[in-house]
Every structure is written in C-alpha cells, then in structure tokens.
Amino acid sequence: MPTMTWLQVAGYVGYLAVVMPLFVRGVKAKPAASPAPDVREPVPAPRRRPVWVLPVAVVAVPAVVAGLVVAISRPKPASSETVAVSETECGKGFTAPDTGRQTFQMHNTGDRTAEVYLIDPATSAVYGEVEGLAPGTTRDLVATVSGGSYAWRCVPTGAKAVTSATVHVSGGGGAVKAVVPVSENDLAAPSRPTRRTSTRAWPRSSPRPGSSATTSPATTSPRHAPTGSPRTAPTPPRRGLRHLRGLRPEDQRPGRRAGRGSPGQGLRRVPPHRVRAVARAVGRRVEGARATTGRRCRGLGKAFPTQDFDPGDLPLRAHEILENALQFELTGDTDEGSGTNLATVDSNLAGTRELLTVLKPLLTKESPQLLPGVDAAIARLQKLLDSAHQGGSWTPVEQLDGTAKARLDGATGQLLEALAPVPDLLEIRKSA
C-alpha cells in the first residue's frame, strides 16, 4: 500500500504554516461594541476563545493523526545492511541474511553507474536487481531469500562484471523462483525462421490490381450505391502481415483526422455526372497506388530477411502490439471512415499469437504457468472478434453496442495483463 513519506508530511506542515495565518486573519471578525459598563457594579470580562482555534483544529488534527499513523504503521525492513557496489568492492558488507523478504541498501562507492544483481552463483539466476545505480547514491533492493547460495554481481558501465564472494543461507523459507537471464542469442535464434516465414506470407497480403480484393468503393458508380443499408467493412487482406507485426517498429501511427466543415455551412447539390467523374479519377489513383504498393511490397519481401533488428524487441512486441490496438483501434481513433479497425485488431492478435509461438520455448523455461493463462485470454478475445465478423465483413467499432464494446475492451485488457510479465521475464540482462 502506498504510504506518505516524511518529505510529504513536512511539505504538508509547511503548507499549513503559510496558509493558516492567512486563513485565520481572513475570518477574524471585528468585535462588536460592548455596552457601557455599569460603574456602580464592576463585572469581570468573560474569557473568549480565539476564533482561530476551531479552523486550526479541523485542519491540523487530521494531519497529526496521519503523521502518527505513518510513523507507527510504516513497515520496517527485515534487513537493512549496506552493500557496497563498485569495480573493486562489489558485495562488500554482505553477510548471510535471514530467510524471508529482505531489503538491502545498495551503495555505489565507485565512479561509474552500475547494474546490480543478487544471483545464484551456480546458475546466474537473478533474485533481485537494481538498474542505473549512480555513483554516490544508495537505493533499496528487495528480494525474498530462502535456503541456498547467494552472491552479488556488479556491472559498471563500460567495465567488466564483478561477482562477489558466495554466502550460504541455511534454513527453509519456501522455494524462491529466480529468473534465468536471457542472452541476445537466445532471442535472435527464434527470429530467423520468423523472418523466412514472413517473406513467404508477405506477397499474399498484396493482391494484384483488378482482383476482387482490390475493388474500391470509389470505383463504384454512385447510382448503384445502396441507400439506408448499414455500413460494414470488407475483410482487408491483412492476415499475411501477422509475422511482420512482431518485428516492425510500433512508432508509425496515423495522424489526426482532418478538420470538418463548420456546422453552420449548408450542403450544395452536386450533379451525378460530377460525382462519377471524381469517382473514376479516384479509382485511377487507387489502382496506381496499389501498383506502387505492390512493387514496394515485393522489394520488402526480398530485403526483409537480411534486415537487422534488436532481439530484445521481441518480448516488447508481444505486449505492445495489442497495447496499441487497445489505444488506437478499439477507440476508433485510426478508423478514418474505413470501418476496418476490428480487422486490424484481429491481425494484431494473430501477430501476437505468432510471437508467442516463437517465444514459447523460452517462456516455458522461465515461467511454465504463464502460457496457459495467456492462451485462455487469447481464445476469449478471438471469440469476441469472430462474433463481429459475419459474411466476410467486419462490424465497425462505432456500430458495436455498449455491451459488445465493453466485452472487447475487457478481454483485450485482460490479455494485456496476462502478457505484462513477458518483457521482464525475457529481458536481456548484462549479468547473463
């Protein structure tokens, strides 16, 4: 549970010290004129309570009570020993701790920023870590300790890793799960077949001009356009991109919509022949753009297998693809009138599933209990997406009823929660 720090308490008290005098001065009323005293019978003046007592009590008493609660209930660390971190003193001051949840004060005595890991020296499995510990600073490292062997590994920036002496902890304390570090080779090896598969799948996602998949509403004569029929989006050929979604950058987002006309403007009647002329011109532009896109797609298909990328991006993409889908597609922010956002979400889900297939051996090794929950969440989201895909068309996001939209958002959020540990489990650590 979050608790107030002493700095926050001091800031609040300082705030009261400035505000309360102004508050009291503002509420003070001019004392009413008292009647002339009777000179024949002296009456003692009554003692009046200052007007500032009540407002000060109303504000100060809760603050004092909160400070006492923070001081009394603040959890005390089970262990507070200071451990030195540097190229020459890694682990200095470390003694065999007690079992259970422990807090270590990691103090960087060197002149370089360092990464610090509490490891099992036999397997290099990580029990706890502190990243970016600056020179001269101290930070807490919290880890759960049970019976076994422990050591510190310090990795200063631009220097070799240094491992401390091993200490042995006796006793039980329950089994503690450590994370075995993942190397770049562990993540780079599974990506090679993914790139080959992506190359084979890419041409199928770019239909040839003139096929039924390239038919554009802009080339249809206006006189044949249905009136009053619900707008549904045809299935776009996006499934072939599912392998690439895990390897492409996620920083290419569409821009904002163009501004619409003023609500006060009327609409002028446009003759049908002018609309047909514009439709034919747009159709020619679309066909030309598709031909250009086809050439670029074929070029990408040839060049993609030789492209380099950061293997550490794979675990991030497993989470970020659907994170972007929840932020942009399911909100309708990138729809731009196409009504195909649910088709994009379906493609994003296919890309996530493909990435998890690639990462399955590593995830099974790191956390065997993770994948069953992820698979169940994927199946639930896929079922909801399939219900919005009828007769080869997708229901636009804005036409979903409130219940269906809430279920889609909830299923996507649940899947993101299940995928959240993947980047941490498969992070490339310098201690590997």
JSON list of N, CA, C and O in Angstrom, two decimals, residues 181-225:
[
{"chain": "A", "resi": 181, "resn": "PRO", "atom": "N", "xyz": [18.75, -15.39, -16.64]},
{"chain": "A", "resi": 181, "resn": "PRO", "atom": "CA", "xyz": [18.94, -14.34, -17.65]},
{"chain": "A", "resi": 181, "resn": "PRO", "atom": "C", "xyz": [18.89, -14.89, -19.08]},
{"chain": "A", "resi": 181, "resn": "PRO", "atom": "O", "xyz": [19.31, -16.02, -19.35]},
{"chain": "A", "resi": 182, "resn": "VAL", "atom": "N", "xyz": [18.36, -14.06, -19.96]},
{"chain": "A", "resi": 182, "resn": "VAL", "atom": "CA", "xyz": [18.25, -14.39, -21.38]},
{"chain": "A", "resi": 182, "resn": "VAL", "atom": "C", "xyz": [19.30, -13.60, -22.13]},
{"chain": "A", "resi": 182, "resn": "VAL", "atom": "O", "xyz": [19.48, -12.40, -21.90]},
{"chain": "A", "resi": 183, "resn": "SER", "atom": "N", "xyz": [19.99, -14.25, -23.06]},
{"chain": "A", "resi": 183, "resn": "SER", "atom": "CA", "xyz": [21.02, -13.59, -23.85]},
{"chain": "A", "resi": 183, "resn": "SER", "atom": "C", "xyz": [20.46, -13.18, -25.21]},
{"chain": "A", "resi": 183, "resn": "SER", "atom": "O", "xyz": [19.36, -13.59, -25.60]},
{"chain": "A", "resi": 184, "resn": "GLU", "atom": "N", "xyz": [21.24, -12.38, -25.93]},
{"chain": "A", "resi": 184, "resn": "GLU", "atom": "CA", "xyz": [20.81, -11.96, -27.27]},
{"chain": "A", "resi": 184, "resn": "GLU", "atom": "C", "xyz": [20.69, -13.16, -28.20]},
{"chain": "A", "resi": 184, "resn": "GLU", "atom": "O", "xyz": [19.80, -13.21, -29.05]},
{"chain": "A", "resi": 185, "resn": "ASN", "atom": "N", "xyz": [21.58, -14.14, -28.06]},
{"chain": "A", "resi": 185, "resn": "ASN", "atom": "CA", "xyz": [21.49, -15.32, -28.92]},
{"chain": "A", "resi": 185, "resn": "ASN", "atom": "C", "xyz": [20.22, -16.11, -28.66]},
{"chain": "A", "resi": 185, "resn": "ASN", "atom": "O", "xyz": [19.65, -16.71, -29.58]},
{"chain": "A", "resi": 186, "resn": "ASP", "atom": "N", "xyz": [19.77, -16.13, -27.40]},
{"chain": "A", "resi": 186, "resn": "ASP", "atom": "CA", "xyz": [18.54, -16.86, -27.08]},
{"chain": "A", "resi": 186, "resn": "ASP", "atom": "C", "xyz": [17.35, -16.28, -27.82]},
{"chain": "A", "resi": 186, "resn": "ASP", "atom": "O", "xyz": [16.43, -17.02, -28.22]},
{"chain": "A", "resi": 187, "resn": "LEU", "atom": "N", "xyz": [17.32, -14.95, -27.99]},
{"chain": "A", "resi": 187, "resn": "LEU", "atom": "CA", "xyz": [16.20, -14.31, -28.67]},
{"chain": "A", "resi": 187, "resn": "LEU", "atom": "C", "xyz": [16.42, -14.19, -30.17]},
{"chain": "A", "resi": 187, "resn": "LEU", "atom": "O", "xyz": [15.45, -14.15, -30.94]},
{"chain": "A", "resi": 188, "resn": "ALA", "atom": "N", "xyz": [17.68, -14.11, -30.61]},
{"chain": "A", "resi": 188, "resn": "ALA", "atom": "CA", "xyz": [17.94, -13.95, -32.04]},
{"chain": "A", "resi": 188, "resn": "ALA", "atom": "C", "xyz": [17.68, -15.25, -32.80]},
{"chain": "A", "resi": 188, "resn": "ALA", "atom": "O", "xyz": [17.19, -15.22, -33.94]},
{"chain": "A", "resi": 189, "resn": "ALA", "atom": "N", "xyz": [17.97, -16.39, -32.19]},
{"chain": "A", "resi": 189, "resn": "ALA", "atom": "CA", "xyz": [17.79, -17.66, -32.88]},
{"chain": "A", "resi": 189, "resn": "ALA", "atom": "C", "xyz": [16.33, -17.92, -33.28]},
{"chain": "A", "resi": 189, "resn": "ALA", "atom": "O", "xyz": [16.06, -18.31, -34.41]},
{"chain": "A", "resi": 190, "resn": "PRO", "atom": "N", "xyz": [15.33, -17.71, -32.40]},
{"chain": "A", "resi": 190, "resn": "PRO", "atom": "CA", "xyz": [13.95, -17.98, -32.83]},
{"chain": "A", "resi": 190, "resn": "PRO", "atom": "C", "xyz": [13.44, -17.02, -33.89]},
{"chain": "A", "resi": 190, "resn": "PRO", "atom": "O", "xyz": [12.47, -17.33, -34.58]},
{"chain": "A", "resi": 191, "resn": "SER", "atom": "N", "xyz": [14.05, -15.86, -34.05]},
{"chain": "A", "resi": 191, "resn": "SER", "atom": "CA", "xyz": [13.54, -14.87, -35.00]},
{"chain": "A", "resi": 191, "resn": "SER", "atom": "C", "xyz": [13.91, -15.21, -36.45]},
{"chain": "A", "resi": 191, "resn": "SER", "atom": "O", "xyz": [13.26, -14.71, -37.37]},
{"chain": "A", "resi": 192, "resn": "ARG", "atom": "N", "xyz": [14.91, -16.04, -36.65]},
{"chain": "A", "resi": 192, "resn": "ARG", "atom": "CA", "xyz": [15.33, -16.33, -38.03]},
{"chain": "A", "resi": 192, "resn": "ARG", "atom": "C", "xyz": [14.25, -17.05, -38.82]},
{"chain": "A", "resi": 192, "resn": "ARG", "atom": "O", "xyz": [13.90, -16.63, -39.92]},
{"chain": "A", "resi": 193, "resn": "PRO", "atom": "N", "xyz": [13.66, -18.13, -38.32]},
{"chain": "A", "resi": 193, "resn": "PRO", "atom": "CA", "xyz": [12.56, -18.74, -39.08]},
{"chain": "A", "resi": 193, "resn": "PRO", "atom": "C", "xyz": [11.36, -17.82, -39.21]},
{"chain": "A", "resi": 193, "resn": "PRO", "atom": "O", "xyz": [10.60, -17.92, -40.17]},
{"chain": "A", "resi": 194, "resn": "THR", "atom": "N", "xyz": [11.16, -16.92, -38.26]},
{"chain": "A", "resi": 194, "resn": "THR", "atom": "CA", "xyz": [10.05, -15.98, -38.36]},
{"chain": "A", "resi": 194, "resn": "THR", "atom": "C", "xyz": [10.22, -15.07, -39.56]},
{"chain": "A", "resi": 194, "resn": "THR", "atom": "O", "xyz": [9.26, -14.78, -40.28]},
{"chain": "A", "resi": 195, "resn": "ARG", "atom": "N", "xyz": [11.43, -14.60, -39.81]},
{"chain": "A", "resi": 195, "resn": "ARG", "atom": "CA", "xyz": [11.66, -13.73, -40.96]},
{"chain": "A", "resi": 195, "resn": "ARG", "atom": "C", "xyz": [11.48, -14.49, -42.27]},
{"chain": "A", "resi": 195, "resn": "ARG", "atom": "O", "xyz": [10.98, -13.96, -43.25]},
{"chain": "A", "resi": 196, "resn": "ARG", "atom": "N", "xyz": [11.89, -15.77, -42.31]},
{"chain": "A", "resi": 196, "resn": "ARG", "atom": "CA", "xyz": [11.68, -16.54, -43.53]},
{"chain": "A", "resi": 196, "resn": "ARG", "atom": "C", "xyz": [10.20, -16.76, -43.78]},
{"chain": "A", "resi": 196, "resn": "ARG", "atom": "O", "xyz": [9.72, -16.66, -44.91]},
{"chain": "A", "resi": 197, "resn": "THR", "atom": "N", "xyz": [9.44, -17.06, -42.73]},
{"chain": "A", "resi": 197, "resn": "THR", "atom": "CA", "xyz": [8.00, -17.24, -42.87]},
{"chain": "A", "resi": 197, "resn": "THR", "atom": "C", "xyz": [7.33, -15.95, -43.29]},
{"chain": "A", "resi": 197, "resn": "THR", "atom": "O", "xyz": [6.40, -15.94, -44.09]},
{"chain": "A", "resi": 198, "resn": "SER", "atom": "N", "xyz": [7.79, -14.83, -42.76]},
{"chain": "A", "resi": 198, "resn": "SER", "atom": "CA", "xyz": [7.21, -13.54, -43.12]},
{"chain": "A", "resi": 198, "resn": "SER", "atom": "C", "xyz": [7.41, -13.26, -44.60]},
{"chain": "A", "resi": 198, "resn": "SER", "atom": "O", "xyz": [6.52, -12.72, -45.27]},
{"chain": "A", "resi": 199, "resn": "THR", "atom": "N", "xyz": [8.54, -13.63, -45.15]},
{"chain": "A", "resi": 199, "resn": "THR", "atom": "CA", "xyz": [8.81, -13.39, -46.55]},
{"chain": "A", "resi": 199, "resn": "THR", "atom": "C", "xyz": [7.85, -14.17, -47.44]},
{"chain": "A", "resi": 199, "resn": "THR", "atom": "O", "xyz": [7.37, -13.68, -48.46]},
{"chain": "A", "resi": 200, "resn": "ARG", "atom": "N", "xyz": [7.52, -15.40, -47.03]},
{"chain": "A", "resi": 200, "resn": "ARG", "atom": "CA", "xyz": [6.59, -16.20, -47.82]},
{"chain": "A", "resi": 200, "resn": "ARG", "atom": "C", "xyz": [5.17, -15.67, -47.69]},
{"chain": "A", "resi": 200, "resn": "ARG", "atom": "O", "xyz": [4.38, -15.74, -48.62]},
{"chain": "A", "resi": 201, "resn": "ALA", "atom": "N", "xyz": [4.82, -15.14, -46.51]},
{"chain": "A", "resi": 201, "resn": "ALA", "atom": "CA", "xyz": [3.45, -14.69, -46.29]},
{"chain": "A", "resi": 201, "resn": "ALA", "atom": "C", "xyz": [3.18, -13.31, -46.87]},
{"chain": "A", "resi": 201, "resn": "ALA", "atom": "O", "xyz": [2.05, -12.98, -47.19]},
{"chain": "A", "resi": 202, "resn": "TRP", "atom": "N", "xyz": [4.22, -12.51, -47.05]},
{"chain": "A", "resi": 202, "resn": "TRP", "atom": "CA", "xyz": [4.02, -11.12, -47.46]},
{"chain": "A", "resi": 202, "resn": "TRP", "atom": "C", "xyz": [3.37, -10.96, -48.83]},
{"chain": "A", "resi": 202, "resn": "TRP", "atom": "O", "xyz": [2.43, -10.19, -48.98]},
{"chain": "A", "resi": 203, "resn": "PRO", "atom": "N", "xyz": [3.80, -11.67, -49.89]},
{"chain": "A", "resi": 203, "resn": "PRO", "atom": "CA", "xyz": [3.18, -11.44, -51.19]},
{"chain": "A", "resi": 203, "resn": "PRO", "atom": "C", "xyz": [1.68, -11.71, -51.20]},
{"chain": "A", "resi": 203, "resn": "PRO", "atom": "O", "xyz": [0.94, -11.09, -51.93]},
{"chain": "A", "resi": 204, "resn": "ARG", "atom": "N", "xyz": [1.21, -12.66, -50.38]},
{"chain": "A", "resi": 204, "resn": "ARG", "atom": "CA", "xyz": [-0.20, -12.98, -50.37]},
{"chain": "A", "resi": 204, "resn": "ARG", "atom": "C", "xyz": [-1.03, -11.86, -49.76]},
{"chain": "A", "resi": 204, "resn": "ARG", "atom": "O", "xyz": [-2.24, -11.81, -49.94]},
{"chain": "A", "resi": 205, "resn": "SER", "atom": "N", "xyz": [-0.39, -10.96, -49.01]},
{"chain": "A", "resi": 205, "resn": "SER", "atom": "CA", "xyz": [-1.12, -9.87, -48.41]},
{"chain": "A", "resi": 205, "resn": "SER", "atom": "C", "xyz": [-1.25, -8.67, -49.34]},
{"chain": "A", "resi": 205, "resn": "SER", "atom": "O", "xyz": [-1.82, -7.67, -48.99]},
{"chain": "A", "resi": 206, "resn": "SER", "atom": "N", "xyz": [-0.73, -8.78, -50.58]},
{"chain": "A", "resi": 206, "resn": "SER", "atom": "CA", "xyz": [-0.77, -7.67, -51.54]},
{"chain": "A", "resi": 206, "resn": "SER", "atom": "C", "xyz": [-1.41, -8.18, -52.83]},
{"chain": "A", "resi": 206, "resn": "SER", "atom": "O", "xyz": [-0.72, -8.63, -53.73]},
{"chain": "A", "resi": 207, "resn": "PRO", "atom": "N", "xyz": [-2.75, -8.17, -52.95]},
{"chain": "A", "resi": 207, "resn": "PRO", "atom": "CA", "xyz": [-3.40, -8.70, -54.14]},
{"chain": "A", "resi": 207, "resn": "PRO", "atom": "C", "xyz": [-3.02, -7.91, -55.39]},
{"chain": "A", "resi": 207, "resn": "PRO", "atom": "O", "xyz": [-2.66, -6.74, -55.34]},
{"chain": "A", "resi": 208, "resn": "ARG", "atom": "N", "xyz": [-3.13, -8.58, -56.53]},
{"chain": "A", "resi": 208, "resn": "ARG", "atom": "CA", "xyz": [-2.83, -7.92, -57.79]},
{"chain": "A", "resi": 208, "resn": "ARG", "atom": "C", "xyz": [-3.96, -6.95, -58.17]},
{"chain": "A", "resi": 208, "resn": "ARG", "atom": "O", "xyz": [-5.12, -7.19, -57.85]},
{"chain": "A", "resi": 209, "resn": "PRO", "atom": "N", "xyz": [-3.63, -5.89, -58.86]},
{"chain": "A", "resi": 209, "resn": "PRO", "atom": "CA", "xyz": [-4.66, -4.95, -59.29]},
{"chain": "A", "resi": 209, "resn": "PRO", "atom": "C", "xyz": [-5.67, -5.66, -60.18]},
{"chain": "A", "resi": 209, "resn": "PRO", "atom": "O", "xyz": [-5.32, -6.48, -61.04]},
{"chain": "A", "resi": 210, "resn": "GLY", "atom": "N", "xyz": [-6.96, -5.32, -59.97]},
{"chain": "A", "resi": 210, "resn": "GLY", "atom": "CA", "xyz": [-8.01, -5.92, -60.76]},
{"chain": "A", "resi": 210, "resn": "GLY", "atom": "C", "xyz": [-8.69, -7.09, -60.09]},
{"chain": "A", "resi": 210, "resn": "GLY", "atom": "O", "xyz": [-9.74, -7.54, -60.53]},
{"chain": "A", "resi": 211, "resn": "SER", "atom": "N", "xyz": [-8.09, -7.66, -59.02]},
{"chain": "A", "resi": 211, "resn": "SER", "atom": "CA", "xyz": [-8.72, -8.77, -58.33]},
{"chain": "A", "resi": 211, "resn": "SER", "atom": "C", "xyz": [-9.85, -8.24, -57.46]},
{"chain": "A", "resi": 211, "resn": "SER", "atom": "O", "xyz": [-9.99, -7.06, -57.22]},
{"chain": "A", "resi": 212, "resn": "SER", "atom": "N", "xyz": [-10.68, -9.17, -56.99]},
{"chain": "A", "resi": 212, "resn": "SER", "atom": "CA", "xyz": [-11.83, -8.77, -56.19]},
{"chain": "A", "resi": 212, "resn": "SER", "atom": "C", "xyz": [-11.41, -8.10, -54.90]},
{"chain": "A", "resi": 212, "resn": "SER", "atom": "O", "xyz": [-12.13, -7.27, -54.35]},
{"chain": "A", "resi": 213, "resn": "ALA", "atom": "N", "xyz": [-10.23, -8.46, -54.39]},
{"chain": "A", "resi": 213, "resn": "ALA", "atom": "CA", "xyz": [-9.79, -7.87, -53.12]},
{"chain": "A", "resi": 213, "resn": "ALA", "atom": "C", "xyz": [-9.38, -6.43, -53.27]},
{"chain": "A", "resi": 213, "resn": "ALA", "atom": "O", "xyz": [-9.30, -5.70, -52.30]},
{"chain": "A", "resi": 214, "resn": "THR", "atom": "N", "xyz": [-9.13, -5.99, -54.53]},
{"chain": "A", "resi": 214, "resn": "THR", "atom": "CA", "xyz": [-8.69, -4.61, -54.72]},
{"chain": "A", "resi": 214, "resn": "THR", "atom": "C", "xyz": [-9.83, -3.70, -55.12]},
{"chain": "A", "resi": 214, "resn": "THR", "atom": "O", "xyz": [-9.61, -2.53, -55.39]},
{"chain": "A", "resi": 215, "resn": "THR", "atom": "N", "xyz": [-11.03, -4.23, -55.21]},
{"chain": "A", "resi": 215, "resn": "THR", "atom": "CA", "xyz": [-12.16, -3.40, -55.60]},
{"chain": "A", "resi": 215, "resn": "THR", "atom": "C", "xyz": [-12.39, -2.33, -54.56]},
{"chain": "A", "resi": 215, "resn": "THR", "atom": "O", "xyz": [-12.52, -2.61, -53.38]},
{"chain": "A", "resi": 216, "resn": "SER", "atom": "N", "xyz": [-12.44, -1.10, -55.00]},
{"chain": "A", "resi": 216, "resn": "SER", "atom": "CA", "xyz": [-12.58, 0.02, -54.08]},
{"chain": "A", "resi": 216, "resn": "SER", "atom": "C", "xyz": [-13.95, 0.62, -54.19]},
{"chain": "A", "resi": 216, "resn": "SER", "atom": "O", "xyz": [-14.52, 0.70, -55.29]},
{"chain": "A", "resi": 217, "resn": "PRO", "atom": "N", "xyz": [-14.58, 1.05, -53.09]},
{"chain": "A", "resi": 217, "resn": "PRO", "atom": "CA", "xyz": [-15.86, 1.73, -53.18]},
{"chain": "A", "resi": 217, "resn": "PRO", "atom": "C", "xyz": [-15.81, 2.96, -54.07]},
{"chain": "A", "resi": 217, "resn": "PRO", "atom": "O", "xyz": [-16.82, 3.39, -54.61]},
{"chain": "A", "resi": 218, "resn": "ALA", "atom": "N", "xyz": [-14.63, 3.55, -54.26]},
{"chain": "A", "resi": 218, "resn": "ALA", "atom": "CA", "xyz": [-14.53, 4.76, -55.06]},
{"chain": "A", "resi": 218, "resn": "ALA", "atom": "C", "xyz": [-14.77, 4.49, -56.54]},
{"chain": "A", "resi": 218, "resn": "ALA", "atom": "O", "xyz": [-15.08, 5.40, -57.30]},
{"chain": "A", "resi": 219, "resn": "THR", "atom": "N", "xyz": [-14.59, 3.22, -57.00]},
{"chain": "A", "resi": 219, "resn": "THR", "atom": "CA", "xyz": [-14.77, 2.90, -58.40]},
{"chain": "A", "resi": 219, "resn": "THR", "atom": "C", "xyz": [-16.18, 2.47, -58.71]},
{"chain": "A", "resi": 219, "resn": "THR", "atom": "O", "xyz": [-16.49, 2.14, -59.84]},
{"chain": "A", "resi": 220, "resn": "THR", "atom": "N", "xyz": [-17.04, 2.42, -57.72]},
{"chain": "A", "resi": 220, "resn": "THR", "atom": "CA", "xyz": [-18.42, 2.00, -57.93]},
{"chain": "A", "resi": 220, "resn": "THR", "atom": "C", "xyz": [-19.26, 3.20, -58.32]},
{"chain": "A", "resi": 220, "resn": "THR", "atom": "O", "xyz": [-19.13, 4.27, -57.76]},
{"chain": "A", "resi": 221, "resn": "SER", "atom": "N", "xyz": [-20.13, 3.01, -59.29]},
{"chain": "A", "resi": 221, "resn": "SER", "atom": "CA", "xyz": [-20.97, 4.12, -59.73]},
{"chain": "A", "resi": 221, "resn": "SER", "atom": "C", "xyz": [-21.91, 4.55, -58.63]},
{"chain": "A", "resi": 221, "resn": "SER", "atom": "O", "xyz": [-22.50, 3.71, -57.95]},
{"chain": "A", "resi": 222, "resn": "PRO", "atom": "N", "xyz": [-22.09, 5.85, -58.41]},
{"chain": "A", "resi": 222, "resn": "PRO", "atom": "CA", "xyz": [-22.94, 6.31, -57.33]},
{"chain": "A", "resi": 222, "resn": "PRO", "atom": "C", "xyz": [-24.38, 5.86, -57.47]},
{"chain": "A", "resi": 222, "resn": "PRO", "atom": "O", "xyz": [-25.08, 5.72, -56.49]},
{"chain": "A", "resi": 223, "resn": "ARG", "atom": "N", "xyz": [-24.82, 5.62, -58.73]},
{"chain": "A", "resi": 223, "resn": "ARG", "atom": "CA", "xyz": [-26.23, 5.26, -58.89]},
{"chain": "A", "resi": 223, "resn": "ARG", "atom": "C", "xyz": [-26.52, 3.85, -58.36]},
{"chain": "A", "resi": 223, "resn": "ARG", "atom": "O", "xyz": [-27.66, 3.51, -58.10]},
{"chain": "A", "resi": 224, "resn": "HIS", "atom": "N", "xyz": [-25.49, 3.03, -58.22]},
{"chain": "A", "resi": 224, "resn": "HIS", "atom": "CA", "xyz": [-25.66, 1.67, -57.69]},
{"chain": "A", "resi": 224, "resn": "HIS", "atom": "C", "xyz": [-25.38, 1.57, -56.21]},
{"chain": "A", "resi": 224, "resn": "HIS", "atom": "O", "xyz": [-25.41, 0.49, -55.64]},
{"chain": "A", "resi": 225, "resn": "ALA", "atom": "N", "xyz": [-25.03, 2.68, -55.57]},
{"chain": "A", "resi": 225, "resn": "ALA", "atom": "CA", "xyz": [-24.72, 2.63, -54.14]},
{"chain": "A", "resi": 225, "resn": "ALA", "atom": "C", "xyz": [-25.99, 2.38, -53.34]},
{"chain": "A", "resi": 225, "resn": "ALA", "atom": "O", "xyz": [-27.02, 3.01, -53.59]}
]
